[in-house]
Amino acid sequence: MTIKPRSDVASSSAEAADTRERILLEAARLLRHHGYAATTLREIADAAGVKAGSIYYHFESKEEILGEVLDKGITIVADAVRTRIEALPANASWRDRIAAGIEGHLWGMLHYGDFTSANIRVYGQIPTSAKNHHKIVRRAYADYWDRLFESALASGELRQDTGLAMIRLFVIGALNWTVEWYNPQRGSFQDFARQITAIVFDGILTHDKV
Amino acid sequence: MTIKPRSDVASSSAEAADTRERILLEAARLLRHHGYAATTLREIADAAGVKAGSIYYHFESKEEILGEVLDKGITIVADAVRTRIEALPANASWRDRIAAGIEGHLWGMLHYGDFTSANIRVYGQIPTSAKNHHKIVRRAYADYWDRLFESALASGELRQDTGLAMIRLFVIGALNWTVEWYNPQRGSFQDFARQITAIVFDGILTHDKV
DNA sequence: GTCTATAACCCGATAGAC
DNA sequence: GTCTATCGGGTTATAGAC
């Protein structure tokens, strides 16, 4: 029996994977700017440098592409957050952990804007089947933040006159929306993250401290 | 010459205005939940209790309906904000004015959710012609808040280590997004507005005050 | 003012050649 | 793996009856 040269297999599958990745990338960009219904498979194919029919070799349907773009939008951010928090020393304060989480969340949101903006823009406007599947990924990420805030509350570092879910929804929502107005030309990302964190932690008013 | 009885004129034009209003209302609801491209004139007509062709007696195009829904989403909120701030005593602090503005913004956002959510959801995904027209309404409202924050900064009530535009974009963005997660069953609107204002003013951490 | 009917066009998905 | 060609269906907008 003959065995196909490995280089052939690797090359062919690598190219296929590459095409698949390109389709996802362009799909994210188009979903972000035109929404789900207005984004056509012909447009995606054009942008990815293939013909519309070829998409069906890589994906089963338009909805499957949507699902992968949505999931990627969350996992990119979630991974960035977890990486930064786990890199902190074991005795880090909850304040420091939340700060690291905010920095990671912002970094993911702003450096993968097509995936993250597409996610928050189209999530409210997609078929319920796609929504139900993607909900699970969202729920897991929300739970991660809830545990973080819960610990901060128990340690006395978080304000206690406001509901925990409310703090999470408000903060994550506010951070998410930065992708819609962040302008990299107005300063470094590090400065941006520092300023956002300061507002989230201490608010917009001046305070007399002890 | 004969003059048409006034009741007839009033009745007929009132009914036309009513149909028009119903079309806008249902359009806002559908735009919110399905996006611009996926919202069809047949659906809007169905929901409004007329046939698709009849829409063209009241509007010139689908884009004109979109434009009116978008504008209404901003003007409802802007009117609520201005009304509350202008009702304050002349010597009110800038802190109190901003608090009144936040309460008004939240009230408008949450009590006209179909118009306001449709606005923030579809704005990034519409034809540039519609965007360019609506931009003007948005700009005027942003300017209003900028003046408010500028005065608060001059009086020393606003933190000075952060850009002014950044504060406005962050706060308005965070307030806007509440329409996506606010749950009226979890407490009164007044409580909600009070808690949001507290977070915006003082942040999510505990602070030792003088 | 609202209707029916239809023109002109674009969509997702599939079949089958290469 | 990618192509061309096409099916069945839905879209905005218009024309003209009532």
CSV table of C-alpha atoms in Angstrom, one decimal, chain B residues 10-187:
chain,number,residue,atom,x,y,z
B,10,ALA,CA,-60.2,66.0,11.9
B,11,SER,CA,-61.3,62.4,12.0
B,12,SER,CA,-59.7,61.4,8.7
B,13,SER,CA,-56.4,63.1,9.3
B,14,ALA,CA,-56.4,61.9,12.9
B,15,GLU,CA,-56.8,58.3,11.7
B,16,ALA,CA,-54.0,58.8,9.2
B,17,ALA,CA,-51.8,60.2,11.9
B,18,ASP,CA,-52.8,57.3,14.0
B,19,THR,CA,-51.9,54.7,11.4
B,20,ARG,CA,-48.6,56.5,10.8
B,21,GLU,CA,-47.8,56.4,14.5
B,22,ARG,CA,-48.7,52.7,14.7
B,23,ILE,CA,-46.4,51.9,11.8
B,24,LEU,CA,-43.5,53.7,13.6
B,25,LEU,CA,-44.2,51.9,16.9
B,26,GLU,CA,-44.2,48.5,15.3
B,27,ALA,CA,-41.2,49.4,13.1
B,28,ALA,CA,-39.2,50.3,16.3
B,29,ARG,CA,-40.2,47.0,17.9
B,30,LEU,CA,-39.2,45.0,14.9
B,31,LEU,CA,-36.0,46.9,14.2
B,32,ARG,CA,-35.0,46.4,17.8
B,33,HIS,CA,-35.4,42.6,17.7
B,34,HIS,CA,-34.5,41.8,14.1
B,35,GLY,CA,-32.2,44.6,12.8
B,36,TYR,CA,-32.7,46.8,9.8
B,37,ALA,CA,-32.2,44.3,6.9
B,38,ALA,CA,-34.3,41.6,8.5
B,39,THR,CA,-37.2,43.8,9.3
B,40,THR,CA,-39.5,43.7,6.2
B,41,LEU,CA,-42.2,46.1,5.3
B,42,ARG,CA,-44.7,43.3,5.2
B,43,GLU,CA,-43.9,42.5,8.8
B,44,ILE,CA,-44.3,46.1,9.8
B,45,ALA,CA,-47.5,46.4,7.9
B,46,ASP,CA,-48.9,43.2,9.4
B,47,ALA,CA,-48.1,44.3,12.9
B,48,ALA,CA,-49.7,47.7,12.2
B,49,GLY,CA,-52.8,46.2,10.8
B,50,VAL,CA,-52.4,47.4,7.2
B,51,LYS,CA,-51.1,46.0,3.9
B,52,ALA,CA,-47.6,46.5,2.8
B,53,GLY,CA,-48.5,48.7,-0.1
B,54,SER,CA,-50.3,51.1,2.2
B,55,ILE,CA,-47.1,52.0,4.0
B,56,TYR,CA,-46.0,54.1,1.0
B,57,TYR,CA,-48.9,56.5,1.6
B,58,HIS,CA,-47.3,57.5,4.9
B,59,PHE,CA,-43.6,57.1,4.1
B,60,GLU,CA,-41.5,57.4,1.0
B,61,SER,CA,-39.2,54.4,1.8
B,62,LYS,CA,-38.1,51.9,4.3
B,63,GLU,CA,-35.1,54.2,5.0
B,64,GLU,CA,-37.5,57.1,6.0
B,65,ILE,CA,-39.1,54.9,8.6
B,66,LEU,CA,-35.7,54.0,9.9
B,67,GLY,CA,-34.7,57.6,10.1
B,68,GLU,CA,-37.8,58.6,12.1
B,69,VAL,CA,-37.4,55.7,14.5
B,70,LEU,CA,-33.7,56.6,15.1
B,71,ASP,CA,-34.4,60.3,15.6
B,72,LYS,CA,-37.2,59.5,18.0
B,73,GLY,CA,-34.9,57.3,20.1
B,74,ILE,CA,-32.7,60.3,20.8
B,75,THR,CA,-35.2,63.1,21.1
B,76,ILE,CA,-37.3,61.1,23.7
B,77,VAL,CA,-34.2,60.8,25.9
B,78,ALA,CA,-32.9,64.3,25.2
B,79,ASP,CA,-36.3,65.8,26.1
B,80,ALA,CA,-36.5,63.8,29.4
B,81,VAL,CA,-33.0,65.0,30.3
B,82,ARG,CA,-33.6,68.6,29.6
B,83,THR,CA,-36.9,68.7,31.3
B,84,ARG,CA,-35.5,67.3,34.6
B,85,ILE,CA,-32.4,69.6,34.6
B,86,GLU,CA,-34.4,72.7,33.8
B,87,ALA,CA,-36.8,71.9,36.7
B,88,LEU,CA,-33.9,72.2,39.2
B,89,PRO,CA,-33.5,75.4,41.2
B,90,ALA,CA,-31.1,77.9,39.6
B,91,ASN,CA,-28.5,77.3,42.3
B,92,ALA,CA,-28.4,73.6,42.0
B,93,SER,CA,-24.9,72.0,42.1
B,94,TRP,CA,-23.5,70.4,38.9
B,95,ARG,CA,-23.6,67.1,40.8
B,96,ASP,CA,-27.3,67.5,41.2
B,97,ARG,CA,-27.7,68.5,37.6
B,98,ILE,CA,-25.8,65.5,36.3
B,99,ALA,CA,-27.8,63.3,38.7
B,100,ALA,CA,-31.0,64.7,37.2
B,101,GLY,CA,-29.6,64.1,33.7
B,102,ILE,CA,-28.7,60.5,34.5
B,103,GLU,CA,-32.2,59.9,35.9
B,104,GLY,CA,-33.8,61.5,32.8
B,105,HIS,CA,-31.6,59.5,30.4
B,106,LEU,CA,-32.4,56.2,32.1
B,107,TRP,CA,-36.1,57.1,32.2
B,108,GLY,CA,-36.2,57.7,28.5
B,109,MET,CA,-34.1,54.7,27.6
B,110,LEU,CA,-36.1,52.3,29.7
B,111,HIS,CA,-39.6,53.6,29.1
B,112,TYR,CA,-39.3,53.8,25.3
B,113,GLY,CA,-37.1,50.7,25.0
B,114,ASP,CA,-38.2,49.8,21.5
B,115,PHE,CA,-37.0,53.2,20.1
B,116,THR,CA,-33.9,53.5,22.2
B,117,SER,CA,-32.7,49.9,21.9
B,118,ALA,CA,-33.4,50.0,18.2
B,119,ASN,CA,-31.3,53.1,18.0
B,120,ILE,CA,-28.2,51.8,19.7
B,121,ARG,CA,-28.6,48.3,18.1
B,122,VAL,CA,-28.9,49.3,14.4
B,123,TYR,CA,-27.0,52.5,14.2
B,124,GLY,CA,-23.8,50.8,13.4
B,125,GLN,CA,-25.4,48.7,10.6
B,126,ILE,CA,-27.4,51.1,8.4
B,127,PRO,CA,-26.8,52.7,5.0
B,128,THR,CA,-24.5,55.7,5.2
B,129,SER,CA,-27.2,58.0,3.9
B,130,ALA,CA,-29.4,57.2,6.9
B,131,LYS,CA,-26.4,57.5,9.3
B,132,ASN,CA,-25.3,60.9,8.0
B,133,HIS,CA,-28.7,62.4,8.6
B,134,HIS,CA,-29.1,60.9,12.0
B,135,LYS,CA,-25.6,61.9,13.1
B,136,ILE,CA,-26.7,65.5,13.5
B,137,VAL,CA,-29.3,64.6,16.1
B,138,ARG,CA,-26.8,62.5,18.0
B,139,ARG,CA,-24.1,65.2,17.9
B,140,ALA,CA,-26.5,67.8,19.4
B,141,TYR,CA,-27.3,65.5,22.3
B,142,ALA,CA,-23.6,64.7,22.9
B,143,ASP,CA,-22.8,68.4,23.0
B,144,TYR,CA,-25.4,69.0,25.6
B,145,TRP,CA,-23.7,66.5,27.9
B,146,ASP,CA,-20.3,67.9,27.1
B,147,ARG,CA,-21.4,71.3,28.3
B,148,LEU,CA,-22.8,69.8,31.5
B,149,PHE,CA,-19.5,67.9,32.2
B,150,GLU,CA,-17.4,70.9,31.2
B,151,SER,CA,-19.2,73.1,33.8
B,152,ALA,CA,-18.8,70.4,36.5
B,153,LEU,CA,-15.1,70.2,35.7
B,154,ALA,CA,-14.7,73.9,36.0
B,155,SER,CA,-16.5,73.9,39.4
B,156,GLY,CA,-14.1,71.2,40.6
B,157,GLU,CA,-16.8,68.6,41.1
B,158,LEU,CA,-15.6,66.3,38.2
B,159,ARG,CA,-12.4,64.3,38.4
B,160,GLN,CA,-9.6,66.0,36.4
B,161,ASP,CA,-7.3,63.1,35.5
B,162,THR,CA,-9.5,61.8,32.7
B,163,GLY,CA,-10.4,63.4,29.4
B,164,LEU,CA,-13.8,65.0,29.2
B,165,ALA,CA,-14.9,63.3,26.0
B,166,MET,CA,-13.9,60.0,27.6
B,167,ILE,CA,-16.1,60.6,30.6
B,168,ARG,CA,-19.1,61.5,28.4
B,169,LEU,CA,-18.6,58.5,26.1
B,170,PHE,CA,-18.1,56.1,28.9
B,171,VAL,CA,-21.1,57.3,31.0
B,172,ILE,CA,-23.6,57.7,28.1
B,173,GLY,CA,-22.5,54.3,26.7
B,174,ALA,CA,-22.9,52.6,30.0
B,175,LEU,CA,-26.4,54.2,30.6
B,176,ASN,CA,-27.4,53.3,27.0
B,177,TRP,CA,-26.6,49.7,27.5
B,178,THR,CA,-28.9,49.4,30.6
B,179,VAL,CA,-31.8,49.0,28.2
B,180,GLU,CA,-30.3,45.7,27.2
B,181,TRP,CA,-30.3,44.2,30.7
B,182,TYR,CA,-32.7,46.2,32.9
B,183,ASN,CA,-35.3,44.1,34.5
B,184,PRO,CA,-38.3,46.0,35.9
B,185,GLN,CA,-39.2,43.0,38.1
B,186,ARG,CA,-36.1,43.4,40.2
B,187,GLY,CA,-37.1,46.6,41.8
